[in-house]
Rosetta silent file (secondary structure, phi, psi, omega in degrees, C-alpha in Angstrom):
SEQUENCE: MQNANASRNRKQNRSKTKRKQIKKHVKDYKKWSDDMFNSNRDRYHAEYARRHYPVGTKIRLLAMNDPYDPVPPGTIGTVTCVDDAGQLHMDWQNGRTLALVPGVDSFEVLERPAPAKSGKNRGAAR
SCORE:     score description
SCORE:     0.000 S_00000001
   1 L     0.000  -50.848 -178.720   -4.447  -18.409 -131.733 S_00000001
   2 L   -69.467   -8.745 -175.436   -3.776  -21.762 -130.350 S_00000001
   3 L   -85.480  -69.481 -160.962   -3.085  -23.154 -133.404 S_00000001
   4 L   -68.038    3.792  158.276   -0.107  -20.226 -134.016 S_00000001
   5 L   -40.343  -61.584  176.816    0.805  -20.756 -130.558 S_00000001
   6 L   -89.917  -23.524 -164.226    1.677  -24.098 -130.819 S_00000001
   7 H   -78.830  -29.215  176.327    3.183  -23.748 -134.080 S_00000001
   8 H   -84.966  -24.206  174.056    5.717  -20.898 -132.495 S_00000001
   9 H  -108.128    4.636  152.754    6.754  -23.206 -129.811 S_00000001
  10 H   -66.771  -54.852  166.304    7.390  -25.838 -131.917 S_00000001
  11 H   -31.358  -65.535 -153.106    9.651  -23.409 -133.857 S_00000001
  12 H   -78.310  -16.618 -122.891   11.158  -22.266 -130.993 S_00000001
  13 H   -98.020  -42.259 -161.778   11.329  -25.749 -129.644 S_00000001
  14 H   -97.684  -15.621  169.240   13.563  -27.519 -132.737 S_00000001
  15 H   -60.719  -60.486  168.277   15.563  -23.919 -132.857 S_00000001
  16 H   -28.697  -65.260 -175.639   16.641  -24.609 -128.821 S_00000001
  17 H   -60.770  -52.970 -159.671   18.040  -28.472 -130.432 S_00000001
  18 H   -41.462  -59.142  179.896   19.029  -26.972 -133.414 S_00000001
  19 H   -70.904  -26.324  152.241   21.432  -24.617 -131.340 S_00000001
  20 H   -51.625  -45.157  165.312   22.418  -27.381 -129.293 S_00000001
  21 H   -55.477  -65.505 -170.592   23.500  -29.471 -131.700 S_00000001
  22 H   -58.372  -19.475 -168.122   25.817  -27.017 -133.146 S_00000001
  23 H   -69.878  -31.775  175.760   27.246  -25.961 -129.910 S_00000001
  24 H   -54.336  -57.721 -150.563   27.835  -29.963 -129.125 S_00000001
  25 H   -69.501  -62.180  162.924   29.747  -30.069 -132.791 S_00000001
  26 H    15.893  -88.967 -156.808   31.744  -26.777 -131.685 S_00000001
  27 H   -67.854  -28.282 -169.315   33.082  -28.211 -128.618 S_00000001
  28 H   -86.897  -32.741  162.078   33.709  -31.076 -130.107 S_00000001
  29 H   -38.308  -58.027 -169.249   35.800  -29.835 -133.097 S_00000001
  30 H   -51.004  -57.909  154.716   37.664  -27.593 -130.400 S_00000001
  31 H   -34.649  -61.597  150.363   38.739  -30.680 -128.569 S_00000001
  32 H   -10.663  -56.476 -152.540   39.504  -32.261 -131.784 S_00000001
  33 L  -101.179   -4.860 -168.104   41.592  -29.435 -132.888 S_00000001
  34 H  -107.684  -14.485  174.710   43.391  -29.027 -129.528 S_00000001
  35 H   -81.539   -8.464 -162.776   44.552  -32.849 -129.199 S_00000001
  36 H   -81.229  -51.013 -167.445   45.640  -32.573 -133.047 S_00000001
  37 H   -41.397  -79.672 -167.359   47.607  -29.090 -131.832 S_00000001
  38 H   -51.471  -60.406  162.413   49.433  -31.113 -128.715 S_00000001
  39 H    -3.268  -92.930  158.723   49.930  -34.042 -130.790 S_00000001
  40 H    17.123  -74.619 -170.378   51.572  -31.974 -132.875 S_00000001
  41 H   -76.709  -46.461  170.302   53.656  -30.072 -130.343 S_00000001
  42 H   -50.376  -48.929  162.724   54.338  -33.133 -128.363 S_00000001
  43 H   -50.153  -36.020 -179.925   55.934  -34.595 -131.803 S_00000001
  44 H   -71.676  -52.875 -171.983   57.920  -30.934 -132.352 S_00000001
  45 H   -73.996  -15.806  170.572   59.505  -31.471 -129.133 S_00000001
  46 H   -93.218  -73.400  168.808   60.937  -34.842 -129.588 S_00000001
  47 H   -11.723  -57.319 -170.589   62.121  -34.180 -132.665 S_00000001
  48 H   -75.959  -18.198 -173.756   64.076  -31.182 -131.857 S_00000001
  49 H   -66.348  -48.017 -167.288   64.835  -33.552 -128.474 S_00000001
  50 H   -49.269  -40.921 -176.084   66.329  -36.167 -131.194 S_00000001
  51 H   -79.227  -48.662 -150.529   68.570  -33.442 -133.344 S_00000001
  52 H   -83.814  -11.188  176.889   70.037  -31.027 -130.334 S_00000001
  53 L  -132.899   69.745  158.639   70.632  -34.679 -128.024 S_00000001
  54 L   -29.957  157.052 -178.366   71.791  -37.112 -130.058 S_00000001
  55 L   -80.422  137.397  173.392   72.727  -40.972 -128.312 S_00000001
  56 L   123.044  -49.325 -152.410   76.183  -40.186 -127.373 S_00000001
  57 L   -66.011  137.962 -166.109   75.584  -36.859 -125.926 S_00000001
  58 E   -90.210  126.169  179.714   77.831  -35.777 -122.732 S_00000001
  59 E  -133.413  164.050  159.804   75.384  -33.265 -120.031 S_00000001
  60 E  -126.514  108.583 -147.775   75.983  -32.197 -116.466 S_00000001
  61 L   -87.541  152.522  155.155   72.937  -31.823 -114.750 S_00000001
  62 L   -74.045  -73.998  161.438   72.191  -28.414 -112.919 S_00000001
  63 L  -140.158  138.788  140.002   69.054  -29.202 -111.187 S_00000001
  64 L   -89.120  158.017  147.253   66.656  -31.522 -111.166 S_00000001
  65 L   -74.280   32.870 -171.728   63.090  -31.432 -110.637 S_00000001
  66 L   -83.195   86.026 -137.553   62.773  -34.515 -109.031 S_00000001
  67 L   -87.802  -25.549 -151.781   61.076  -33.864 -105.411 S_00000001
  68 L  -106.163  -16.712  169.294   61.462  -37.450 -104.353 S_00000001
  69 L  -170.778   48.535  157.282   65.392  -38.839 -105.247 S_00000001
  70 L   -27.018  138.043 -168.736   67.050  -36.532 -107.712 S_00000001
  71 L   -83.595  111.073 -162.849   70.288  -36.944 -109.460 S_00000001
  72 L   -55.448  172.906  169.367   72.585  -34.831 -106.956 S_00000001
  73 L   -71.907  129.482  151.660   74.395  -31.185 -109.515 S_00000001
  74 L   108.263  -28.338 -170.455   77.597  -31.645 -111.019 S_00000001
  75 L   -89.728  175.499 -177.782   76.953  -34.908 -112.307 S_00000001
  76 E  -123.228  139.590 -174.294   77.677  -36.026 -115.685 S_00000001
  77 E  -156.972  154.035 -153.873   75.864  -38.752 -117.632 S_00000001
  78 E   -86.236  142.175  159.013   75.538  -40.045 -121.388 S_00000001
  79 L   -77.707  143.595 -154.166   71.781  -39.742 -123.347 S_00000001
  80 L  -121.171  -58.279 -160.098   71.419  -43.469 -123.945 S_00000001
  81 L  -147.308  157.163  161.079   67.695  -42.650 -126.055 S_00000001
  82 E  -131.137  143.073  178.885   65.365  -40.020 -126.489 S_00000001
  83 L   -63.685 -171.840  149.633   61.610  -41.161 -126.005 S_00000001
  84 L   -70.045  -52.249  152.146   58.581  -40.004 -127.831 S_00000001
  85 L   -24.435  -21.013 -159.411   57.886  -37.798 -125.132 S_00000001
  86 L    32.912   86.342  178.218   61.310  -36.208 -125.962 S_00000001
  87 L  -136.012  122.272 -170.665   62.714  -36.935 -122.485 S_00000001
  88 E   -93.766  123.288  170.763   66.746  -37.900 -122.440 S_00000001
  89 L   -84.691  144.173 -179.630   67.223  -41.190 -121.200 S_00000001
  90 L  -179.971  125.731 -164.094   70.397  -41.531 -119.686 S_00000001
  91 L   -61.830  109.874  176.026   73.526  -42.987 -117.993 S_00000001
  92 E  -101.314  146.584 -160.894   74.796  -41.313 -114.942 S_00000001
  93 L   -80.223   -7.430  168.359   78.191  -42.037 -113.575 S_00000001
  94 L   -81.082    3.121  158.649   77.012  -42.591 -110.188 S_00000001
  95 L   124.900  -10.083 -161.636   75.361  -45.433 -111.606 S_00000001
  96 L   -83.431  174.021  174.894   71.481  -44.095 -111.841 S_00000001
  97 L  -143.056   52.117 -173.792   69.651  -44.114 -115.163 S_00000001
  98 L   -86.847  144.063  156.253   66.551  -41.142 -114.297 S_00000001
  99 L  -110.237  135.223 -141.074   65.698  -39.364 -117.239 S_00000001
 100 L   -89.822 -173.590 -158.414   65.750  -35.496 -118.051 S_00000001
 101 L  -177.667  117.962  168.007   63.273  -33.803 -119.095 S_00000001
 102 L   -68.598  109.192  156.982   63.945  -30.447 -121.263 S_00000001
 103 L   108.049  -10.779  153.020   62.433  -26.957 -120.282 S_00000001
 104 L  -120.926  -21.100  126.558   62.110  -28.496 -116.624 S_00000001
 105 L   -97.632  141.313 -170.097   64.985  -29.721 -115.782 S_00000001
 106 L   -61.126  125.198  158.404   68.645  -27.926 -115.948 S_00000001
 107 L  -141.358 -157.093 -163.444   71.666  -28.893 -117.716 S_00000001
 108 L  -166.001  120.149 -178.949   74.283  -28.065 -119.485 S_00000001
 109 E   -98.016  122.917 -177.360   75.653  -29.920 -122.725 S_00000001
 110 E   -78.277  -21.920  178.603   79.603  -30.849 -122.500 S_00000001
 111 E  -156.196  139.054  168.688   80.239  -32.916 -125.678 S_00000001
 112 L  -112.564  150.100  168.339   77.970  -33.928 -128.662 S_00000001
 113 L   -92.771  153.377 -174.575   79.052  -36.779 -130.531 S_00000001
 114 L   -27.315  157.356  156.709   81.048  -36.699 -134.393 S_00000001
 115 L   -83.684  135.589 -158.419   78.141  -36.941 -136.740 S_00000001
 116 L   -79.036  147.544  170.460   78.521  -40.574 -138.237 S_00000001
 117 L   -88.157   73.655 -177.884   80.217  -40.924 -141.965 S_00000001
 118 L   -38.182  171.931 -176.547   78.104  -42.855 -144.044 S_00000001
 119 L   -97.276    0.561 -156.943   80.545  -44.763 -146.879 S_00000001
 120 L  -133.961  146.797  175.224   78.667  -43.474 -149.684 S_00000001
 121 L   -87.250   85.921  178.660   79.434  -40.253 -151.683 S_00000001
 122 L   -58.486  125.848 -165.716   76.598  -38.035 -151.481 S_00000001
 123 L    80.231  -20.289  171.153   75.958  -36.138 -154.736 S_00000001
 124 L   -56.815  147.323  158.616   79.280  -37.561 -156.883 S_00000001
 125 L   -74.556  169.889 -157.419   78.437  -38.233 -160.121 S_00000001
 126 L  -130.147    0.000    0.000   78.690  -41.700 -161.215 S_00000001
């Protein structure tokens, strides 16, 4: 009887250990997949910002979510670059260089730069 109980206890302990290992692997996988999703989402936002707000785009600020020292509403600025986080780095008319965050700050596009023409005729027969 004692051997049967000992055997049953060993099986239960192995089973508990196995369940803990599986839970840990599932937790690690969820963390990894969340990190991958967020990484891809951030990359998508940055690419979207680069396509829609190229360097040279003129923007009028409507409201900025900066509690310390925001750029005044109505100020016009020019996009100087878009970083990997999708923030629009600006040169404002008042001399400031504070970045805009699409989706957080409110702004309107006044003018987009003309697309650059390449000297090559794409698709032309040779």
